[in-house]
Short mmCIF file of C-alpha atoms in Angstrom, two decimals:
data_model
loop_
_atom_site.label_atom_id
_atom_site.label_comp_id
_atom_site.label_asym_id
_atom_site.label_seq_id
_atom_site.Cartn_x
_atom_site.Cartn_y
_atom_site.Cartn_z
CA MET A 1 142.33 -79.98 -38.27
CA SER A 2 140.31 -80.25 -41.28
CA LYS A 3 141.48 -78.91 -44.89
CA LYS A 4 138.76 -77.42 -46.72
CA LYS A 5 137.64 -79.34 -50.04
CA SER A 6 136.14 -77.79 -52.86
CA THR A 7 133.01 -80.57 -54.20
CA LEU A 8 131.87 -80.62 -57.47
CA SER A 9 128.71 -82.06 -58.11
CA LYS A 10 128.14 -84.62 -60.73
CA PRO A 11 126.47 -83.79 -63.81
CA LYS A 12 122.91 -85.32 -64.35
CA THR A 13 122.87 -86.22 -67.80
CA LYS A 14 126.33 -86.53 -70.51
CA THR A 15 125.20 -84.04 -72.68
CA LEU A 16 125.92 -81.64 -70.06
CA VAL A 17 129.40 -83.06 -69.77
CA VAL A 18 130.00 -82.41 -73.20
CA VAL A 19 128.38 -78.80 -73.08
CA VAL A 20 130.35 -78.06 -70.33
CA SER A 21 133.34 -79.35 -71.70
CA ALA A 22 133.00 -77.62 -75.00
CA VAL A 23 132.73 -74.56 -73.00
CA LEU A 24 136.00 -74.92 -71.42
CA ILE A 25 138.44 -75.92 -74.27
CA VAL A 26 136.93 -73.18 -76.30
CA PHE A 27 137.59 -70.55 -73.23
CA PHE A 28 141.36 -72.01 -73.09
CA LEU A 29 141.90 -72.12 -76.54
CA LEU A 30 140.60 -68.33 -77.14
CA ARG A 31 142.58 -67.25 -73.68
CA ASN A 32 146.13 -68.72 -75.21
CA ALA A 33 145.44 -67.14 -78.49
CA LEU A 34 145.41 -63.72 -77.30
CA ALA A 35 148.23 -64.42 -74.95
CA THR A 36 150.18 -65.03 -77.81
CA THR A 37 148.90 -62.27 -80.34
CA ILE A 38 151.78 -60.91 -82.23
CA PHE A 39 152.81 -57.75 -82.16
CA ASP A 40 154.92 -56.36 -85.24
CA ASP A 41 157.89 -54.17 -83.85
CA SER A 42 160.07 -54.83 -87.21
CA GLN A 43 160.69 -50.96 -87.29
CA LEU A 44 161.95 -50.89 -83.32
CA THR A 45 165.00 -53.64 -83.39
CA ASP A 46 167.62 -50.68 -83.77
CA CYS A 47 168.37 -49.83 -79.90
CA ALA A 48 169.26 -46.13 -80.91
CA LYS A 49 165.41 -45.71 -82.22
CA ARG A 50 163.67 -47.83 -79.23
CA ALA A 51 165.81 -45.15 -76.75
CA ALA A 52 164.42 -42.30 -79.03
CA LEU A 53 160.84 -43.23 -78.00
CA LYS A 54 158.68 -41.08 -75.12
CA THR A 55 157.20 -44.61 -74.37
CA LEU A 56 158.30 -47.86 -74.67
CA PRO A 57 155.79 -50.63 -76.46
CA LYS A 58 154.60 -52.97 -74.12
CA THR A 59 155.75 -56.17 -75.49
CA VAL A 60 157.31 -59.57 -74.67
CA ALA A 61 159.29 -62.08 -76.69
CA TYR A 62 159.36 -65.56 -75.74
CA VAL A 63 162.36 -67.69 -76.45
CA LYS A 64 162.83 -71.38 -76.56
CA TYR A 65 166.25 -72.90 -77.10
CA ASP A 66 166.59 -76.40 -78.21
CA GLY A 67 166.31 -78.66 -75.17
CA ALA A 68 164.23 -75.79 -73.23
CA TYR A 69 160.86 -75.45 -72.27
CA GLN A 70 158.64 -72.98 -73.13
CA PRO A 71 157.80 -70.15 -70.36
CA GLU A 72 154.62 -71.31 -68.83
CA THR A 73 151.23 -70.33 -69.59
CA MET A 74 150.78 -68.36 -66.37
CA ILE A 75 153.54 -66.35 -67.27
CA ARG A 76 152.59 -65.62 -70.68
CA GLU A 77 148.82 -65.00 -68.81
CA VAL A 78 150.11 -62.45 -66.55
CA PHE A 79 151.88 -60.46 -69.13
CA TYR A 80 148.39 -60.36 -71.18
CA LYS A 81 146.88 -59.08 -68.30
CA LYS A 82 148.98 -56.24 -67.98
CA GLY A 83 148.62 -55.26 -71.63
CA TYR A 84 151.91 -56.64 -73.35
CA THR A 85 151.65 -58.48 -76.46
CA VAL A 86 153.86 -60.32 -77.83
CA SER A 87 156.62 -59.44 -80.21
CA SER A 88 157.92 -60.99 -83.45
CA HIS A 89 161.57 -59.93 -82.46
CA ARG A 90 163.96 -60.63 -79.76
CA LYS A 91 164.03 -56.32 -79.65
CA SER A 92 160.99 -56.39 -77.47
CA THR A 93 160.71 -54.75 -74.05
CA PHE A 94 160.77 -57.97 -72.13
CA VAL A 95 162.06 -61.15 -73.04
CA VAL A 96 161.49 -64.19 -71.75
CA ALA A 97 163.04 -67.66 -71.47
CA LYS A 98 163.09 -71.06 -69.53
CA HIS A 99 166.42 -71.63 -70.73
CA ASP A 100 169.20 -69.54 -68.34
CA GLY A 101 170.54 -67.53 -71.61
CA LYS A 102 173.92 -69.62 -72.65
CA SER A 103 172.62 -69.74 -75.89
CA PHE A 104 171.22 -66.12 -76.09
CA ASN A 105 173.50 -63.82 -77.75
CA TRP A 106 172.61 -61.46 -74.83
CA ASP A 107 172.56 -58.88 -77.77
CA ILE A 108 169.82 -56.38 -76.67
CA CYS A 109 169.31 -53.07 -75.59
CA ASN A 110 170.34 -51.47 -72.79
CA THR A 111 168.39 -49.34 -71.26
CA THR A 112 165.26 -50.48 -73.34
CA GLN A 113 164.97 -54.03 -72.92
CA THR A 114 165.40 -56.66 -70.44
CA PHE A 115 166.10 -60.15 -70.30
CA ASN A 116 165.00 -62.78 -67.04
CA HIS A 117 168.47 -64.27 -66.90
CA ILE A 118 171.76 -62.92 -65.32
CA PRO A 119 175.21 -63.82 -67.28
CA GLY A 120 177.20 -65.60 -64.24
CA GLU A 121 173.76 -66.93 -62.31
CA HIS A 122 175.02 -70.33 -63.11
CA PHE A 123 177.46 -69.45 -60.30
CA MET A 124 174.99 -69.85 -57.78
CA THR A 125 172.38 -72.13 -59.78
CA LYS A 126 174.82 -75.32 -60.35
CA LYS A 127 174.88 -77.34 -56.98
CA GLU A 128 178.75 -77.89 -57.80
CA LEU A 129 179.64 -74.38 -58.06
CA LEU A 130 177.32 -72.83 -55.33
CA TYR A 131 178.89 -75.28 -52.86
CA ASP A 132 182.48 -74.15 -53.94
CA HIS A 133 181.63 -70.40 -53.78
CA TYR A 134 179.15 -71.12 -50.66
CA THR A 135 182.43 -72.39 -48.89
CA THR A 136 185.10 -70.41 -49.70
CA TYR A 137 182.41 -67.45 -48.44
CA ALA A 138 181.65 -69.29 -45.24
CA ASN A 139 185.38 -69.95 -44.53
CA ARG A 140 186.20 -66.29 -45.18
CA ILE A 141 183.48 -65.05 -42.51
CA GLY A 142 184.42 -67.92 -39.88
CA LEU A 143 180.92 -69.66 -40.38
CA ALA A 144 180.97 -73.02 -38.44
CA ASP A 145 180.75 -76.01 -40.04
CA ASN A 146 177.26 -76.99 -38.30
CA HIS A 147 175.74 -73.57 -38.68
CA ARG A 148 175.93 -73.89 -42.89
CA ALA A 149 173.00 -74.00 -44.69
CA LEU A 150 174.33 -76.54 -47.04
CA LYS A 151 174.82 -79.72 -46.08
CA LYS A 152 179.15 -81.32 -46.35
CA THR A 153 179.57 -82.10 -49.99
CA TRP A 154 181.87 -84.49 -51.92
CA GLN A 155 182.36 -83.70 -55.45
CA LEU A 156 183.58 -86.83 -57.25
CA ASN A 157 185.61 -85.23 -59.79
CA LYS A 158 187.38 -83.88 -57.32
CA PRO A 159 190.30 -85.99 -56.41
CA GLY A 160 190.82 -84.60 -52.82
CA ASP A 161 187.02 -84.98 -52.73
CA CYS A 162 187.23 -88.68 -54.34
CA LEU A 163 190.03 -89.79 -51.83
CA GLU A 164 188.62 -88.35 -48.46
CA LEU A 165 184.67 -89.88 -49.06
CA ARG A 166 186.58 -93.21 -50.24
CA ALA A 167 188.17 -93.13 -46.78
CA ILE A 168 185.76 -92.50 -44.73
CA ALA A 169 183.80 -95.98 -46.66
CA ASN A 170 187.08 -97.71 -45.59
CA LYS A 171 186.25 -97.04 -42.58
CA PHE A 172 182.58 -98.59 -41.69
CA THR A 173 182.46 -101.21 -39.30
CA ASP A 174 180.92 -104.56 -40.08
CA GLU A 175 178.21 -103.28 -37.99
CA GLU A 176 177.77 -100.08 -40.13
CA LEU A 177 177.75 -101.83 -43.36
CA SER A 178 174.80 -104.48 -41.93
CA VAL A 179 172.52 -101.23 -41.39
CA GLN A 180 170.11 -101.29 -44.61
CA ALA A 181 169.22 -97.50 -43.98
CA LEU A 182 169.55 -94.70 -46.69
CA LYS A 183 173.03 -92.67 -45.32
CA TRP A 184 173.93 -91.05 -48.40
CA ILE A 185 172.55 -89.11 -51.55
CA VAL A 186 174.19 -88.76 -54.34
CA LYS A 187 173.28 -85.95 -57.23
CA PRO A 188 174.20 -85.47 -60.61
CA PHE A 189 176.17 -82.24 -61.61
CA GLN A 190 173.64 -81.91 -64.94
CA GLY A 191 170.34 -83.26 -65.91
CA GLY A 192 169.51 -83.86 -61.99
CA HIS A 193 166.88 -81.26 -61.72
CA ASN A 194 163.25 -82.36 -61.30
CA GLY A 195 164.90 -85.48 -58.54
CA PHE A 196 166.08 -86.92 -62.23
CA GLY A 197 169.75 -89.13 -61.55
CA ILE A 198 169.37 -88.89 -57.63
CA LYS A 199 170.88 -92.01 -56.15
CA LEU A 200 170.06 -92.78 -52.40
CA LEU A 201 172.89 -95.02 -50.92
CA SER A 202 173.16 -97.14 -47.45
CA ASN A 203 176.78 -97.34 -46.23
CA ALA A 204 177.22 -100.63 -47.80
CA ASP A 205 176.00 -98.95 -51.24
CA LEU A 206 178.65 -96.45 -51.08
CA VAL A 207 181.66 -98.67 -50.80
CA HIS A 208 179.81 -100.64 -53.82
CA MET A 209 180.27 -97.51 -55.69
CA PHE A 210 183.90 -97.51 -55.13
CA HIS A 211 184.11 -101.15 -56.12
CA GLN A 212 182.75 -100.27 -59.11
CA TYR A 213 185.19 -98.03 -60.33
CA THR A 214 187.85 -98.65 -62.50
CA ASN A 215 190.04 -95.82 -61.07
CA PRO A 216 188.47 -95.37 -57.56
CA ASP A 217 191.60 -93.07 -56.79
CA VAL A 218 189.61 -90.32 -58.78
CA CYS A 219 186.16 -91.89 -59.04
CA ASP A 220 186.41 -92.47 -62.75
CA HIS A 221 185.89 -88.23 -63.39
CA GLN A 222 182.13 -88.96 -62.39
CA LYS A 223 180.56 -85.60 -62.61
CA ALA A 224 178.27 -85.98 -59.61
CA LEU A 225 178.08 -84.81 -55.63
CA VAL A 226 177.16 -86.83 -52.86
CA GLN A 227 176.04 -85.71 -49.57
CA GLU A 228 175.15 -87.26 -45.96
CA PHE A 229 171.38 -87.63 -46.32
CA ILE A 230 169.53 -85.99 -43.35
CA PRO A 231 168.37 -88.60 -41.26
CA ASN A 232 166.17 -87.10 -39.56
CA GLN A 233 163.71 -85.03 -41.76
CA LEU A 234 160.59 -83.76 -40.08
CA LEU A 235 157.76 -85.14 -41.52
CA LEU A 236 153.99 -83.70 -42.02
CA THR A 237 151.47 -85.77 -42.49
CA ASN A 238 153.82 -88.89 -42.40
CA LYS A 239 155.60 -87.16 -45.57
CA THR A 240 158.76 -85.60 -46.81
CA PHE A 241 158.35 -81.97 -47.92
CA ASN A 242 160.64 -78.92 -48.98
CA PHE A 243 159.32 -75.42 -49.09
CA ARG A 244 159.89 -73.63 -52.68
CA ILE A 245 160.72 -70.00 -51.76
CA PHE A 246 161.42 -67.27 -54.37
CA MET A 247 164.18 -64.87 -54.84
CA PHE A 248 164.12 -61.92 -57.43
CA VAL A 249 167.24 -60.00 -58.26
CA ALA A 250 165.84 -56.81 -59.94
CA ASN A 251 168.77 -54.72 -60.08
CA LEU A 252 172.31 -55.58 -60.74
CA ASP A 253 173.96 -52.09 -59.90
CA PRO A 254 173.29 -51.02 -57.51
CA PHE A 255 172.16 -54.48 -56.28
CA LEU A 256 168.73 -54.82 -55.28
CA ALA A 257 167.14 -58.45 -54.61
CA PHE A 258 164.03 -59.34 -52.77
CA TYR A 259 162.38 -62.10 -50.70
CA PHE A 260 159.17 -63.59 -52.29
CA ASN A 261 157.02 -66.14 -50.09
CA GLY A 262 156.48 -69.75 -51.59
CA TYR A 263 154.79 -73.07 -50.67
CA VAL A 264 155.43 -76.47 -49.23
CA ARG A 265 155.68 -79.18 -51.41
CA LEU A 266 155.00 -82.57 -49.67
CA SER A 267 155.74 -86.19 -51.40
CA ARG A 268 153.31 -88.55 -53.12
CA VAL A 269 153.44 -91.29 -50.79
CA PRO A 270 153.97 -91.95 -46.87
CA TYR A 271 157.43 -92.03 -45.80
CA ASN A 272 158.69 -95.74 -45.72
CA PRO A 273 162.22 -95.62 -44.20
CA ASP A 274 163.01 -99.49 -45.07
CA SER A 275 162.36 -97.93 -48.93
CA MET A 276 165.52 -97.16 -50.52
CA SER A 277 163.37 -95.56 -53.54
CA PRO A 278 163.67 -92.01 -54.11
CA LEU A 279 159.58 -91.81 -53.81
CA GLY A 280 158.56 -90.82 -50.56
CA LYS A 281 162.23 -89.47 -49.55
CA VAL A 282 162.35 -86.60 -52.53
CA SER A 283 159.35 -84.19 -52.51
CA ASN A 284 159.83 -82.97 -56.01
CA SER A 285 156.97 -82.44 -58.60
CA ARG A 286 158.98 -84.77 -61.34
CA VAL A 287 159.43 -88.08 -59.24
CA ASP A 288 156.96 -90.76 -60.03
CA TYR A 289 153.79 -88.81 -61.55
CA SER A 290 152.21 -92.18 -61.73
CA LYS A 291 151.80 -92.32 -57.72
CA GLY A 292 149.40 -89.27 -58.22
CA LYS A 293 148.94 -85.44 -57.51
CA LEU A 294 151.74 -83.96 -54.72
CA THR A 295 150.46 -81.82 -51.83
CA PHE A 296 150.99 -78.54 -51.48
CA TRP A 297 150.50 -75.78 -48.56
CA LEU A 298 150.82 -72.07 -48.48
CA LEU A 299 152.95 -71.08 -45.64
CA PRO A 300 149.99 -69.81 -43.38
CA TYR A 301 148.17 -73.83 -43.35
CA LEU A 302 151.68 -74.77 -42.55
CA GLN A 303 151.62 -72.81 -39.44
CA GLU A 304 148.54 -73.90 -38.28
CA TYR A 305 149.52 -77.48 -38.42
CA MET A 306 153.17 -76.65 -36.92
CA THR A 307 150.36 -75.47 -34.07
CA GLU A 308 148.23 -77.91 -33.67
CA GLN A 309 150.37 -80.77 -33.47
CA LYS A 310 152.57 -78.63 -31.17
CA LEU A 311 155.78 -78.45 -33.10
CA ALA A 312 156.07 -74.82 -32.74
CA GLY A 313 154.48 -71.44 -31.42
CA PRO A 314 151.59 -69.70 -33.51
CA ARG A 315 154.20 -66.86 -34.87
CA TRP A 316 157.38 -69.56 -35.37
CA VAL A 317 156.74 -69.38 -39.75
CA LYS A 318 156.97 -65.59 -39.03
CA ASP A 319 159.24 -64.96 -36.62
CA VAL A 320 161.27 -67.91 -37.21
CA LEU A 321 161.60 -69.85 -40.47
CA ILE A 322 161.47 -67.02 -43.12
CA PRO A 323 163.81 -64.82 -41.38
CA GLY A 324 166.21 -68.22 -41.55
CA MET A 325 165.29 -68.15 -45.17
CA LYS A 326 166.22 -64.83 -45.47
CA TYR A 327 169.39 -65.32 -43.93
CA TYR A 328 170.29 -67.97 -46.24
CA PHE A 329 169.32 -66.02 -49.24
CA VAL A 330 171.82 -63.26 -48.34
CA GLN A 331 174.65 -65.96 -47.62
CA VAL A 332 174.47 -67.12 -51.29
CA LEU A 333 173.94 -64.04 -52.86
CA ASN A 334 177.15 -62.74 -50.74
CA ALA A 335 179.16 -65.85 -51.98
CA THR A 336 178.48 -65.40 -55.58
CA ARG A 337 176.82 -62.59 -56.82
CA HIS A 338 180.81 -61.35 -57.33
CA LYS A 339 180.32 -63.74 -60.46
CA PHE A 340 177.45 -62.08 -62.06
CA SER A 341 176.99 -59.30 -64.32
CA LYS A 342 176.59 -55.50 -63.49
CA ASN A 343 174.63 -54.51 -66.74
CA ASN A 344 171.04 -53.34 -65.28
CA LYS A 345 169.29 -55.25 -68.68
CA PHE A 346 169.33 -58.31 -66.92
CA TYR A 347 167.36 -59.86 -63.87
CA GLY A 348 166.50 -63.18 -62.50
CA VAL A 349 163.82 -65.05 -60.29
CA PHE A 350 164.82 -67.92 -58.73
CA GLY A 351 163.22 -70.93 -56.79
CA ALA A 352 165.00 -72.16 -53.66
CA ASP A 353 164.42 -75.62 -51.74
CA PHE A 354 164.72 -75.89 -48.22
CA THR A 355 163.53 -78.37 -45.83
CA LEU A 356 163.69 -79.10 -41.82
CA ASP A 357 165.02 -81.69 -39.71
CA THR A 358 163.27 -82.77 -36.27
CA SER A 359 164.70 -80.06 -34.32
CA LEU A 360 163.55 -77.71 -36.73
CA ARG A 361 167.09 -76.93 -38.03
CA LEU A 362 166.80 -75.35 -41.54
CA TRP A 363 168.74 -76.80 -44.92
CA LEU A 364 169.24 -75.53 -48.01
CA PHE A 365 169.23 -77.96 -51.20
CA GLU A 366 169.61 -75.66 -54.12
CA VAL A 367 168.69 -72.55 -55.99
CA ASN A 368 167.06 -73.17 -59.55
CA PHE A 369 166.74 -70.50 -62.27
CA SER A 370 163.60 -70.53 -64.21
CA PRO A 371 161.62 -72.16 -61.08
CA GLU A 372 158.73 -74.13 -62.40
CA MET A 373 155.35 -71.83 -62.66
CA SER A 374 152.83 -74.31 -64.36
CA ASN A 375 149.41 -75.43 -63.35
CA LYS A 376 150.76 -78.62 -62.35
CA ILE A 377 151.31 -76.58 -59.06
CA TYR A 378 147.93 -77.09 -57.17
CA LEU A 379 147.83 -74.43 -55.19
CA PRO A 380 144.63 -72.47 -53.96
CA LYS A 381 143.06 -69.30 -55.36
CA ASN A 382 144.13 -70.27 -59.10
CA ASN A 383 148.03 -70.03 -58.52
CA ALA A 384 147.45 -66.53 -57.54
CA LEU A 385 150.81 -66.65 -55.19
CA LEU A 386 152.33 -67.49 -58.62
CA ARG A 387 150.44 -64.62 -60.48
CA ASN A 388 151.23 -62.45 -58.06
CA LEU A 389 154.90 -63.11 -57.76
CA TRP A 390 155.14 -62.54 -61.96
CA GLY A 391 153.07 -59.58 -61.68
CA GLU A 392 154.96 -57.49 -59.45
CA VAL A 393 158.36 -58.65 -61.12
CA ILE A 394 157.05 -56.97 -64.37
CA ALA A 395 155.84 -54.06 -62.43
CA ILE A 396 158.98 -53.55 -60.68
CA GLU A 397 161.18 -54.06 -63.92
CA ASN A 398 159.05 -51.52 -66.01
CA GLU A 399 159.30 -49.50 -63.10
CA LEU A 400 163.45 -49.77 -63.03
CA GLN A 401 163.53 -49.34 -66.43
CA GLY A 402 162.06 -45.99 -65.96
CA TRP A 403 165.02 -45.35 -64.00
CA ARG A 404 167.63 -47.01 -66.52
CA ARG A 405 166.25 -44.52 -69.06
CA GLN A 406 166.42 -41.20 -67.15
CA GLY A 407 170.08 -41.67 -65.84
CA THR A 408 168.98 -42.07 -62.20
CA ILE A 409 169.71 -45.48 -61.10
CA LYS A 410 172.56 -45.02 -59.36
CA ASP A 411 170.18 -43.52 -56.64
CA LEU A 412 167.91 -46.38 -56.63
CA ALA A 413 166.47 -48.01 -53.11
CA ALA A 414 164.27 -50.10 -52.81
CA HIS A 415 161.90 -47.76 -50.74
CA LYS A 416 161.64 -45.43 -53.32
CA LEU A 417 159.88 -48.11 -55.54
CA GLN A 418 156.17 -47.45 -56.11
CA SER A 419 155.22 -51.04 -57.49
CA THR A 420 156.41 -53.53 -54.81
CA THR A 421 153.58 -55.10 -52.45
CA TYR A 422 155.14 -58.66 -51.82
CA MET A 423 158.31 -58.56 -51.91
CA GLN A 424 160.59 -57.82 -49.29
CA PRO A 425 164.13 -56.46 -49.30
CA LEU A 426 167.50 -59.18 -49.08
CA ILE A 427 170.33 -56.42 -50.27
CA ASP A 428 169.69 -53.23 -50.69
CA GLU A 429 173.11 -52.02 -51.93
CA GLY A 430 171.92 -48.41 -52.75
CA ALA A 431 170.39 -47.78 -49.19
CA ASN A 432 173.61 -49.16 -47.79
CA TRP A 433 171.07 -52.06 -46.15
CA THR A 434 171.29 -55.47 -46.41
CA TYR A 435 168.87 -57.88 -44.21
CA SER A 436 170.14 -59.12 -40.91
CA ILE A 437 169.09 -61.87 -38.63
CA SER A 438 169.32 -61.99 -34.24
CA ASP A 439 170.86 -64.07 -32.48
CA ASP A 440 167.97 -65.36 -30.73
CA THR A 441 166.54 -66.51 -34.33
CA LEU A 442 170.05 -68.15 -35.41
CA ARG A 443 169.68 -70.28 -31.99
CA ALA A 444 165.93 -71.16 -32.50
CA LEU A 445 167.22 -72.58 -36.12
CA HIS A 446 170.26 -74.30 -34.35
CA LEU A 447 172.55 -72.21 -36.61
CA MET A 448 174.06 -70.37 -33.26
CA ASP A 449 175.51 -72.16 -30.04
#
């Protein structure tokens, strides 16, 4: 199987290079200027005045907090192409931020505004809180340990977890300690996004970690978690990879959440089993830019590869992989959504990271708020996938805003929406429906005996 590559003929003269470059620079400057044209809505900052309007203004405010990124240009372009202008106030119809909203005062109008973060979403997007709530949920429904989405995790700031992991380390045999192979991964609670702060350890490294603690019984209250490294990760073209798949929580009461296809992200360098570096082990967009661009595949190309390599059948992505991801999304939502606000002025777009082992068993790494939508993601067709995602998010939220203003939101059901094209329902509380997976698919994913 050969990947299609676009080729660009070299300019014959330096003059042509200069002219083309100048045209492109002007184009991008104009495009960005248009996407940030300011709309003066200073007369519409009162919620009562906004509620009295027959039609809401097509305005969007981009909020940036200290230490957070600006919403990506791609998102701004989608709003612009849908006819939205940038507002000078936070009392705009859409409020968009990269930050999770902790610094936001949440003082936005209930039926005439919408904000892209949900109070309580951190129970799903913070690794330690997700693991706690997922474990509680899995225990409650009787889900066996070997059939769970998340790897067994020890939180070093919890004395019980610290002592349990230390006991495991103390039982290593000389043979187990002599093997210089990756066995453990350490992730910080905070600041660990984009692969930063991750450490990979052998058994001997784990023992050494405990020796470094002043008080090993409590692991010096380290705010980090430890998991067993997946030893038999599936490799694609001899590289580790993960999936970035999207979830859209569109409405909170009644609860409505959707699945949206994502992409495969391959590591920058081939897998080296003898290396202890995260490079080549963690397929993340921020790990060591000096090694060149990551490779991104859309799911149809993955299916083509899996079929050609005789790793899976011709319908495996559609019939097994995607159902498995939906199954995990439903579990995660059921484990955490009781912590979410019930106010429908909030919604959320989330990106979850998955991988596979060599048995094609699916694993969930984490769920992220404000998943990256930048042009650093080199997807085919000019990021059409990401533009379609945000285009549909805007369309659905705009439609739902009409329902909220009319007071009919209690009658919401996914099939009644006119603006869904690519979104696939996960939980549709208004219709009393939740996605379910067949036993055969669970067995294919090694999630049922």
